[in-house]
XYZ file of C-alpha atoms in Angstrom:
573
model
C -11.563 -12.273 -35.373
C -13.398 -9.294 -36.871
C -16.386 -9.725 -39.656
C -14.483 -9.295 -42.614
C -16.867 -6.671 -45.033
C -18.000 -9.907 -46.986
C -18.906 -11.567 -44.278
C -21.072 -8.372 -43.344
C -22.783 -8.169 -46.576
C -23.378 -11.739 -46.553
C -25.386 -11.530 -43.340
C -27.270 -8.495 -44.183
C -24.936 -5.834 -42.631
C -22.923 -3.233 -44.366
C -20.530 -0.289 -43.001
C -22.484 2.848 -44.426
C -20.394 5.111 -46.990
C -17.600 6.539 -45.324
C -18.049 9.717 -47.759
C -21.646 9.818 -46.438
C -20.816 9.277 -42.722
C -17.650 10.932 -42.295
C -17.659 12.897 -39.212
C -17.405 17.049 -39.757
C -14.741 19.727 -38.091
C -16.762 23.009 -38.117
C -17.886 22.704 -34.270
C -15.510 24.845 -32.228
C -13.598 23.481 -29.860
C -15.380 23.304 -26.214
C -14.035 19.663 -24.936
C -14.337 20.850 -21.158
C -18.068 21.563 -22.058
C -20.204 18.551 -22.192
C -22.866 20.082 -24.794
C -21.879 23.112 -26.781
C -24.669 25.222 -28.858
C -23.565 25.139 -32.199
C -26.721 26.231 -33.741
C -25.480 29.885 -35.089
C -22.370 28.970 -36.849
C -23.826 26.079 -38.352
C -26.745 28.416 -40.216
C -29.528 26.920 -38.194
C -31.639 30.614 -37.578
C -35.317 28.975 -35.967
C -36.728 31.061 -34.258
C -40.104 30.121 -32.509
C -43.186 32.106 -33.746
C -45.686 31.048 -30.968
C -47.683 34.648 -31.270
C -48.427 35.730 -27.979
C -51.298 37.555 -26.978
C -52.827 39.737 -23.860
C -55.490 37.030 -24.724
C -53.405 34.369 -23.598
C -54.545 31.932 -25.689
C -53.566 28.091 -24.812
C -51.695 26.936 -28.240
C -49.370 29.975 -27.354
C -47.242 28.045 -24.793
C -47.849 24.540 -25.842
C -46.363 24.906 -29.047
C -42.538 23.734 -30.577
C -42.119 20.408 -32.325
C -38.978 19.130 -33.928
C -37.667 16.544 -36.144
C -34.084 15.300 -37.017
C -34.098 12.377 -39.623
C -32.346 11.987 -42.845
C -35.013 13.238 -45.525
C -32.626 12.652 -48.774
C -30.693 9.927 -47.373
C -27.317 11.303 -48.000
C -26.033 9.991 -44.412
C -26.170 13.220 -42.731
C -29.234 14.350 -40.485
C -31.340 17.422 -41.403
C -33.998 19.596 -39.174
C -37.619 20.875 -39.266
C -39.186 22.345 -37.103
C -43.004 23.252 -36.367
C -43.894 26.629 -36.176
C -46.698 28.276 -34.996
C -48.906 31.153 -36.726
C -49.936 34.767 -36.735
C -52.668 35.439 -34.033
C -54.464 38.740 -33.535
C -54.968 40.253 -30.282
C -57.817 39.235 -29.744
C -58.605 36.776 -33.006
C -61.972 38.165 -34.688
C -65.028 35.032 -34.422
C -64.479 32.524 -36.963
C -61.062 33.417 -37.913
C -58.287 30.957 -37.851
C -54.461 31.180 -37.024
C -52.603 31.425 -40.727
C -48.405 31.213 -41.648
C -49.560 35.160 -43.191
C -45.924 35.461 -43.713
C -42.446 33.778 -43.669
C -41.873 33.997 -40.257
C -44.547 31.753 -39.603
C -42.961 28.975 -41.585
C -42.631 25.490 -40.579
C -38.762 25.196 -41.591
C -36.511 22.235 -43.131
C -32.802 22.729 -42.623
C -30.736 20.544 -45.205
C -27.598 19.331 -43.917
C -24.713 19.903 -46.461
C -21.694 18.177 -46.963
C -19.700 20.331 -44.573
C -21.528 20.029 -41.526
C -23.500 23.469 -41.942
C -26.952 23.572 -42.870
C -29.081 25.291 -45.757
C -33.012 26.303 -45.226
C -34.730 24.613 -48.563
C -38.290 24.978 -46.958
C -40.089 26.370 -49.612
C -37.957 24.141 -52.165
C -39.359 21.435 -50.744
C -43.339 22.698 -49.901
C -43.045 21.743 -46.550
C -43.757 25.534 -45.396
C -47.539 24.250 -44.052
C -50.554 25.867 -42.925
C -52.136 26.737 -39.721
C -50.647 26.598 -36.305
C -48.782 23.591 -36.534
C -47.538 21.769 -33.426
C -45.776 18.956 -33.452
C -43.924 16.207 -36.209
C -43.753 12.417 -37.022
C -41.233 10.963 -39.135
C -41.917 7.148 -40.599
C -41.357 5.902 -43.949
C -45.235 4.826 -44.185
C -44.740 3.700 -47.871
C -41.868 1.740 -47.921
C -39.948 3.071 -50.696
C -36.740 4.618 -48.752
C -37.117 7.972 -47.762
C -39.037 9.015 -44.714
C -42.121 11.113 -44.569
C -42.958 13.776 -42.124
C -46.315 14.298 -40.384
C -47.227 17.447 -39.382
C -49.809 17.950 -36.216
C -51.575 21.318 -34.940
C -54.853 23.359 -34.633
C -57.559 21.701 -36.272
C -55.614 20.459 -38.801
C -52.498 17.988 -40.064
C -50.809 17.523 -42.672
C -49.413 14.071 -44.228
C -46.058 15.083 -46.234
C -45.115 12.573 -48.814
C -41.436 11.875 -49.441
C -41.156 11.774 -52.882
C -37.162 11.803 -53.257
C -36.387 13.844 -55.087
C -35.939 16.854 -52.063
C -39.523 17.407 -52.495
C -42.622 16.736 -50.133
C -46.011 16.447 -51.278
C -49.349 17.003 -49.207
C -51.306 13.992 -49.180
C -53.671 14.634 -46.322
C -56.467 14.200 -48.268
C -55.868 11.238 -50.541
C -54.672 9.727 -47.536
C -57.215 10.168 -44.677
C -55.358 11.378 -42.237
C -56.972 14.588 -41.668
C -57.398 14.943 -38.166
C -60.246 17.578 -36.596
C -59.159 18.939 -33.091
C -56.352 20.030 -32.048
C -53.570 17.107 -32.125
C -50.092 17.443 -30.173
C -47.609 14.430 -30.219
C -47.619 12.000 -33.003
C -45.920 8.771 -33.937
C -45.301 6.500 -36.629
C -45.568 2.706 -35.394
C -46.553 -0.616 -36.711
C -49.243 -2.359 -34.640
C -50.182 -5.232 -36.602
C -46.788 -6.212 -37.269
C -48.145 -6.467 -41.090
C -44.584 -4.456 -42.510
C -46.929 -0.809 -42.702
C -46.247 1.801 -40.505
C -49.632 2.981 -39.238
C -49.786 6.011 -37.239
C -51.078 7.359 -33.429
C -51.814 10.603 -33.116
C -52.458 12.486 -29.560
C -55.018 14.939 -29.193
C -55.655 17.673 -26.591
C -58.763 19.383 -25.294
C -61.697 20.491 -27.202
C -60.454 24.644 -27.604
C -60.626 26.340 -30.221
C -60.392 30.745 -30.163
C -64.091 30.986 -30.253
C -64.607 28.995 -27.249
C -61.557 30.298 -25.563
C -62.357 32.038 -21.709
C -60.420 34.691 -19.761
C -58.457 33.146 -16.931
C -56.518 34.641 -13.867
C -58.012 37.679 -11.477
C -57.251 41.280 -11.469
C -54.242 40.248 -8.772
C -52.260 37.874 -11.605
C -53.506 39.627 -14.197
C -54.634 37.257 -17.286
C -53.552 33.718 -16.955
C -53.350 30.425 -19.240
C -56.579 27.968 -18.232
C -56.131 25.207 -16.689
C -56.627 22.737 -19.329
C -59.746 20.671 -16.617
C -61.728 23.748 -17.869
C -62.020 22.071 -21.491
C -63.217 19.066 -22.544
C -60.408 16.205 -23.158
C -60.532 14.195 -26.852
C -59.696 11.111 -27.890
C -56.613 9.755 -29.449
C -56.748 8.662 -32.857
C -55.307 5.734 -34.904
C -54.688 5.470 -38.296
C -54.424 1.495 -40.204
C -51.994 1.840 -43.161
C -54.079 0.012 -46.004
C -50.546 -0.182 -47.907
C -52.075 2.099 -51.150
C -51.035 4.775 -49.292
C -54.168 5.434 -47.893
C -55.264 5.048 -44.064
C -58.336 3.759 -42.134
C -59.324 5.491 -38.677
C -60.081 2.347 -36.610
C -59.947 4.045 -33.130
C -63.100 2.874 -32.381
C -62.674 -1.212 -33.220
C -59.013 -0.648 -32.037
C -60.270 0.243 -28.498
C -59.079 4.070 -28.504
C -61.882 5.908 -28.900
C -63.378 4.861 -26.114
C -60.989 6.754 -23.730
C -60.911 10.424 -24.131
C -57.914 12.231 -22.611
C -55.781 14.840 -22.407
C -53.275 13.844 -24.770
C -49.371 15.620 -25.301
C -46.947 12.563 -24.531
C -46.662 9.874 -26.612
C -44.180 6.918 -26.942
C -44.163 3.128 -27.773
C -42.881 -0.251 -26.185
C -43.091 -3.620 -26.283
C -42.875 -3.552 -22.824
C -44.268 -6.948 -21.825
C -41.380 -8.575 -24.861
C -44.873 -10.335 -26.465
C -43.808 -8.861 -29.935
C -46.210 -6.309 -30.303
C -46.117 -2.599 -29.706
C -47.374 -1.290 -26.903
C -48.449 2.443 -26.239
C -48.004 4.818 -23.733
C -49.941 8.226 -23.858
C -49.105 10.811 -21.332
C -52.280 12.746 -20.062
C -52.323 16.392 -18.812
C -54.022 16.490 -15.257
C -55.543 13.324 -16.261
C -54.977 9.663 -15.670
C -52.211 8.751 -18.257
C -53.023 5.740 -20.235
C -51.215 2.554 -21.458
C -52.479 0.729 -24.052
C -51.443 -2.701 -23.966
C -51.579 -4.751 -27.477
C -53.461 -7.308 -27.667
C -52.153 -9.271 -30.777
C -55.661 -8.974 -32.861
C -55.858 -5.335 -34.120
C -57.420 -4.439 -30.056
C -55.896 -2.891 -27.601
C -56.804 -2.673 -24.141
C -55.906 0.348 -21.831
C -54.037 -1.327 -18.534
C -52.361 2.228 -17.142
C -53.807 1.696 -13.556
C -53.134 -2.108 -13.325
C -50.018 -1.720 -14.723
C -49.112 0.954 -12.219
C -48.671 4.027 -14.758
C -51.227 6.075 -14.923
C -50.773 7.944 -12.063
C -48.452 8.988 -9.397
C -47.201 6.436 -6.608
C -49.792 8.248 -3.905
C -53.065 8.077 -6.425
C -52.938 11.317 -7.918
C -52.956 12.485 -11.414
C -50.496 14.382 -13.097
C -49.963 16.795 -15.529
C -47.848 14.356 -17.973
C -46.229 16.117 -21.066
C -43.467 15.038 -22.768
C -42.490 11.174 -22.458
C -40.061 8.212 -23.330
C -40.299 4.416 -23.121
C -36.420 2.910 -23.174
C -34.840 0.745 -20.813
C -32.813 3.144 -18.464
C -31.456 0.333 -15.940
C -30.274 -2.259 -18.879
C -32.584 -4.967 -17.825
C -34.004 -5.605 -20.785
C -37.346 -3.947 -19.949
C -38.520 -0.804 -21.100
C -39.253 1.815 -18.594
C -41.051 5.145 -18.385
C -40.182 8.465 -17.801
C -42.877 11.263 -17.891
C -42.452 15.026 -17.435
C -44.683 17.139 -15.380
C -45.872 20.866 -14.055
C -43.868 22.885 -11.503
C -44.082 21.285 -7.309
C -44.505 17.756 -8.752
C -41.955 15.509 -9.261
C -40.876 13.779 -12.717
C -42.801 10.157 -13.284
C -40.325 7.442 -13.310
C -42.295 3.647 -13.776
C -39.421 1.123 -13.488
C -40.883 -1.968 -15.531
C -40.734 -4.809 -12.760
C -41.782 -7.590 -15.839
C -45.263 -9.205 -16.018
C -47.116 -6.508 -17.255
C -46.258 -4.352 -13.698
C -44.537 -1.323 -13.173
C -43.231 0.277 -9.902
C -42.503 4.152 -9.232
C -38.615 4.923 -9.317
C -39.015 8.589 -8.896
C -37.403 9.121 -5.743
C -35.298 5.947 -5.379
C -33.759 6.964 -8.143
C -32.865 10.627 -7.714
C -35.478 11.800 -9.971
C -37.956 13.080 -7.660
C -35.623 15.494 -6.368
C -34.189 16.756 -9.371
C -37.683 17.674 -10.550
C -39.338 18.918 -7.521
C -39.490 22.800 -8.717
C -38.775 22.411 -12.494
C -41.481 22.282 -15.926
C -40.369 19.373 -18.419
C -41.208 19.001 -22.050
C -38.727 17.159 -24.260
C -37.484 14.280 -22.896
C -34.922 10.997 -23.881
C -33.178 8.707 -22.203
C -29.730 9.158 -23.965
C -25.702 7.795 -23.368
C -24.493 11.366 -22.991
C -20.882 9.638 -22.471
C -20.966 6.787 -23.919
C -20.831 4.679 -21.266
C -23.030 2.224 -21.451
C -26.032 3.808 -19.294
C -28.872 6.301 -20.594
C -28.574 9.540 -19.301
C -31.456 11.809 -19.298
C -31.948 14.835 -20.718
C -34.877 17.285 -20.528
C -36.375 20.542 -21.830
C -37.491 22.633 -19.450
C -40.065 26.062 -19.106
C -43.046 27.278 -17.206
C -46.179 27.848 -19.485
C -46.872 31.364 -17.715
C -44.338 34.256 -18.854
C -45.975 36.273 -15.482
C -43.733 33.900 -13.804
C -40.750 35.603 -14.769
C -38.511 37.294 -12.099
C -41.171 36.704 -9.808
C -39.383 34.429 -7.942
C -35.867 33.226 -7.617
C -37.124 29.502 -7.251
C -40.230 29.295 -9.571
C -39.682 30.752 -12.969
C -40.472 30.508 -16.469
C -37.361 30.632 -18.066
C -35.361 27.439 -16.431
C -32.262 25.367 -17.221
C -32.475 22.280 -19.402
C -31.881 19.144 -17.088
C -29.072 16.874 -18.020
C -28.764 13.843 -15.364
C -26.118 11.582 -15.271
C -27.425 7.504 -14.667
C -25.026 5.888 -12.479
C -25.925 2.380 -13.149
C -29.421 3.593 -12.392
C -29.162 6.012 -9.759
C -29.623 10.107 -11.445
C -27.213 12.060 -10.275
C -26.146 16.024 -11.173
C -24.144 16.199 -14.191
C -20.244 15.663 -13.105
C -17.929 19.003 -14.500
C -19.259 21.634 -16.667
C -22.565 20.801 -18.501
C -21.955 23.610 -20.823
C -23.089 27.055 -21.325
C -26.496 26.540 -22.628
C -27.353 24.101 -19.891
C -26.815 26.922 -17.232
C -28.611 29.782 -19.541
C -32.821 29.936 -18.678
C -35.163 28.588 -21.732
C -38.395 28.341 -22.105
C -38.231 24.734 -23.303
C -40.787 22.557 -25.439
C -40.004 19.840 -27.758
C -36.748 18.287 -28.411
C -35.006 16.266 -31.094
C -31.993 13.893 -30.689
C -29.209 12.063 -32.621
C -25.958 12.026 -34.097
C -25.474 15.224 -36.165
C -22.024 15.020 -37.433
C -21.896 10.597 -37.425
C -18.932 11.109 -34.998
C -20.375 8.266 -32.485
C -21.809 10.801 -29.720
C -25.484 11.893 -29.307
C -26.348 15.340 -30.332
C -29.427 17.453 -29.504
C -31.908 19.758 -30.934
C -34.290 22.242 -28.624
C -37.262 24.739 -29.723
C -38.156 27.186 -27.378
C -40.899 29.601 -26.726
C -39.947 33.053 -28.018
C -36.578 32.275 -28.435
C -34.067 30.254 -31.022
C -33.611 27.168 -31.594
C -30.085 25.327 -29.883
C -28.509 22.939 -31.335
C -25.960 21.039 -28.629
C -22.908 19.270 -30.113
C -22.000 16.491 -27.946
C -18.209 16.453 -26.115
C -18.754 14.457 -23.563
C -18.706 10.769 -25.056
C -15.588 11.183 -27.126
C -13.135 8.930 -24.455
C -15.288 6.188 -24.689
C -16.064 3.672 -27.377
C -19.616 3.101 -29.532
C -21.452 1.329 -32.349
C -24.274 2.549 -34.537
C -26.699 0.799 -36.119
C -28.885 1.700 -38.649
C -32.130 -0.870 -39.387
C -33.620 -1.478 -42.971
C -36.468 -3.943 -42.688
C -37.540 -6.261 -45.688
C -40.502 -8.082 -44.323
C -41.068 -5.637 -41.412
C -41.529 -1.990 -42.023
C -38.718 -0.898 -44.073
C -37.517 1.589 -41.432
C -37.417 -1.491 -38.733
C -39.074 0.816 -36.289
C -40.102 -1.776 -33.209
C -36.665 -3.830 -33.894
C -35.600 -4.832 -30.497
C -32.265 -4.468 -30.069
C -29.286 -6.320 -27.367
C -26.204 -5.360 -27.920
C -23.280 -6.990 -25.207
C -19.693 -5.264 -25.266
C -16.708 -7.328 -25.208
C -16.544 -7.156 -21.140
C -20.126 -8.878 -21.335
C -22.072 -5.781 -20.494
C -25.352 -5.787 -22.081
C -27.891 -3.296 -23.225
C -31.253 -2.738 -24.829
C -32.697 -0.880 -27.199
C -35.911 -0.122 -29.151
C -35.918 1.372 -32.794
C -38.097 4.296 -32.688
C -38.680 8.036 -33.805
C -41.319 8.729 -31.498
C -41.253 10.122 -28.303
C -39.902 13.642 -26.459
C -42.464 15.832 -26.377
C -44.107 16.988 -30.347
C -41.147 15.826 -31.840
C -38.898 12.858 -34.080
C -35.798 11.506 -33.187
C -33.160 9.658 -35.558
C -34.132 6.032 -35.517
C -30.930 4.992 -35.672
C -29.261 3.544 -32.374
C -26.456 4.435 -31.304
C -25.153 2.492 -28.032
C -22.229 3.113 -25.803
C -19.965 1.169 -24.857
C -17.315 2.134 -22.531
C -13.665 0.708 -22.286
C -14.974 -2.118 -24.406
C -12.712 -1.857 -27.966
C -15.304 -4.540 -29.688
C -19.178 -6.209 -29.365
C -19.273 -9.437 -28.510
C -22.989 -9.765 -30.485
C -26.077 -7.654 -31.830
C -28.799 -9.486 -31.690
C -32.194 -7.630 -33.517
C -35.492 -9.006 -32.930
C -37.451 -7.675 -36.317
C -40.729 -6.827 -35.707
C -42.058 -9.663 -38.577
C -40.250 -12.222 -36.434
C -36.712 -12.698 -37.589
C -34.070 -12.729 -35.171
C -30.942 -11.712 -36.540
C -27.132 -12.251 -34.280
C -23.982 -11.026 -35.702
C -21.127 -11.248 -33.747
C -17.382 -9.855 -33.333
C -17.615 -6.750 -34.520
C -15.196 -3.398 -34.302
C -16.285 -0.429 -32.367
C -16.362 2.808 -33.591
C -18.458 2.344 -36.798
C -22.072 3.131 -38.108
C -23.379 -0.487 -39.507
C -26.800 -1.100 -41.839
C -28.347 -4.194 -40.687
C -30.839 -5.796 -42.815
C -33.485 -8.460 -42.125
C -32.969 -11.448 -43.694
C -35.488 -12.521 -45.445
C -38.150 -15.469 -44.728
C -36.521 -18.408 -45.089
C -33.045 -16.935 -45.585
C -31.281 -18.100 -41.845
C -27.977 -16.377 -42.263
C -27.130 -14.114 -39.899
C -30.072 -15.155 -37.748
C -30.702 -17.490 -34.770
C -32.673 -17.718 -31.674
């Protein structure tokens, strides 16, 4: 028997509007393609202003965050991006890289009712400053409508939802201005105290007046290495709940570990109930701090078999993701890296342990001559198993036509998981997937609520795509969409099992973190094959609820809500 829409509310859970969730019909018609770009048609006109010089300044191929998240909860997902700033060739001492213009713009696309999308940047002051970088998205306040945070060159920027379709700069109020230049970002909660508090990656210690001609007169100029600068430490912000935070890297354990920061993503990968983070490192050891319960953490990459490659060697980890890719209920790591290495995949073995995957897996293979950024696990097809999907693009544009193996412009990977085994995408991945990109960060979730992943991509000197999804529409799906009372009102850290009507079971984490410099929809969306209905969702809350409905309908986006302390219905153990 089906949960009747009482029953639903009466256990916390409620079918979203269908006017807010109803599925648009503007995409054209590409079923034999399994991602389509839809980007042009639907208005969305980004265009990456990274500013390259003869200089070849470092920020100028790092660059490209994105964001998709819901800013004036309407039901439908809207877009910003990160962009970068005007640089001279060369920049005069002292000066600093400014949005002197429009083009410069960090950009917020609105989603409108019919599926297309409307630029209200400067309507809603979220145009920035600087050379920004990279976004997170969290709700650090707790009244509804999710913020944005805004990474870059030796400054951020802390935009306060104040919903109404306007941001507001808080930075300073708030103290979260960061020195340095910061990369990947993330809004968690590590205390478990129903604040998100916030992680935020930095790089190395550059900045244009201490920047150094690389290459010879053979290559010409070159990008440095990034060994040739100092690395930084991390930083991590305490949300005080006045909507103020408190740097306490240093009692917290981070600051004692500098790095070279770009990946970031979180776990609770030992199931202890608190969040766990993983920071990928560029030609550095990567790091994974483990949580410690008390406000510590302790960094356990090396004993936990992550923080380098299965031979000993470091890597030049970019863009990341933490998600459980072999539906074991553990939480498992995937990490991009540089051109003639492979693609880090740490298969979480339980007990704190992790064991490489890359080339059991197919991985290694795939990767051998590619450059990733953005990266996610994600159920292309809906069924049941996380495909994997990444960004690719070398950093130097000498590369280009110089070789018909190593280039910078590459294809985007899409890899098919076959119960855990990678495998080339079966039939036509679609145009864009066969076009060359210069990859960076990318953004993922269900644009048009019609039950299949979608997926946004910056590149480097190039547009923006946006990919509609054909590929899952055979099979079936549920969505679920998290709204924390005790916990953080997003219910980012939820755990989440979710077991089909055939008894096939899956896991997932609510997050927005992860990729590479960019926020993906919290919401999960899961899969689920031939299976018509779900047997049970079962949502371990990060303030210690645990929450089981059962017998539910496929084919629907649900709200679940945490049931308050004290209030048992809808929960069990």
């Amino acid at each position: 028997m089906m949960a009747s829409e009482g029953i639903l509310r009466w256990l916390g859970l409620t079918a979203l509007a269908l006017a807010a969730i109803a599925p648009v019909v503007l995409y054209p018609a590409a079923a034999e393609e399994a991602l389509t770009d839809v980007a042009r048609p639907l208005g969305i006109n980004f265009h990456l202003e990274n500013s390259p010089t003869t200089q070849k300044y470092l920020p100028e191929t790092m660059d490209g965050g994105v964001a998709v998240f819901d800013y004036d909860n309407d039901g439908r997902l809207d877009i910003f991006f990160a962009n970068g700033a005007q640089i001279d060739d060369p920049m005069p001492a002292g000066k600093k890289a400014e949005k002197t213009s429009t083009r410069y713009y960090n950009r917020l696309f609105h989603q409108n009712a019919d599926g297309t999308f409307t630029d209200v940047t400067e309507k809603a002051g979220v145009a920035g400053s600087g050379y920004s970088m990279g976004v997170a998205v969290g709700d650090y306040d707790n009244d509804g409508f999710e913020d944005l945070f805004v990474t870059g060159l030796d400054r951020t920027t802390l935009y306060h939802n104040n919903g109404d379709g306007t941001f507001t700069d808080v930075t300073a109020k708030s103290g979260t201005a960061t020195s340095g230049w910061s990369a990947s970002a993330g809004f968690f909660d590590y205390d478990n105290d129903g604040k998100l508090d916030l992680f935020v990656d930095r790089y190395v210690d550059w900045s244009f007046a201490t920047n150094r001609p690389c290459g010879s007169p053979a290559t010409g100029p070159q990008y440095c290495h990034p060994l040739g600068y100092k690395g930084l430490t991390s930083v991590l912000y305490h949300n005080n709940g006045d909507g103020t935070f408190t740097d306490v890297s240093g009692k917290a354990g981070i600051a004692k570990h500098p790095g070279r920061a770009l990946g970031l993503a979180f776990a609770d990968y030992d199931n202890d109930g608190w969040t766990d983070i993983y920071v990928a490192n560029d030609s550095t050891q990567s790091f994974l701090y483990h949580n410690n319960g008390d406000g510590t953490f302790t960094e356990s990459g090396i004993a936990a078999g992550v923080a380098y490659t299965e031979d000993g060697r470091d890597f030049a980890g970019m863009g990341t993701d933490f998600a459980d890719y072999d539906n074991d209920g553990l939480p498992d790591l995937v990490v991009t890296d540089f051109v003639n290495d492979k693609y880090m995949l740490f298969r979480n073995l339980g007990k704190g342990i992790f064991a490489s995957a890359t080339d059991e897996s197919g991985l290694g293979r795939a990767s051998q001559v590619s450059t990733g950024w953005g990266v996610k696990w994600i159920d292309i097809d809906n069924d049941g198993w996380k495909d994997l999907y990444v960004a690719q693009g070398h950093i130097d544009d000498g590369m280009f036509g110089s070789s018909r193996i190593l280039t910078y412009r590459q294809k985007p990977m899409l890899l098919k998981n076959d119960k855990g085994r990678l495998t080339a995408w079966p039939g036509d991945p679609g145009r864009t997937l066969t076009a060359a990109w210069v990859g960076r960060g990318a953004a993922f979730g269900d644009l048009d609520n019609d039950g299949v992943i979608d997926i946004v991509a910056v590149n480097i000197g190039q547009s923006a795509y946006v990919l509609h999804n054909n590929a899952g529409k055979r099979n079936h799906w549920i969505g679920i969409k998290t709204q924390g009372t005790d916990s953080n009102r997003d219910g980012i850290g939820s755990r989440i099992k979710i077991v089909g009507a055939s008894g096939f079971t899956q896991y997932y984490t609510v997050n927005t973190a992860g990729s590479y410099l960019s926020a993906s929809d919290r919401r999960v969306l899961a899969g689920l094959g031939a299976d018509e209905t779900v047997k049970l969702i079962e949502v371990r809350w990060p303030g210690g609820a645990v929450q089981r409905v059962e017998n539910l309908k496929a084919g629907q986006w649900l709200t679940l809500v945490e049931p308050s302390k004290g209030d048992t219905r809808g929960a069990g153990k």
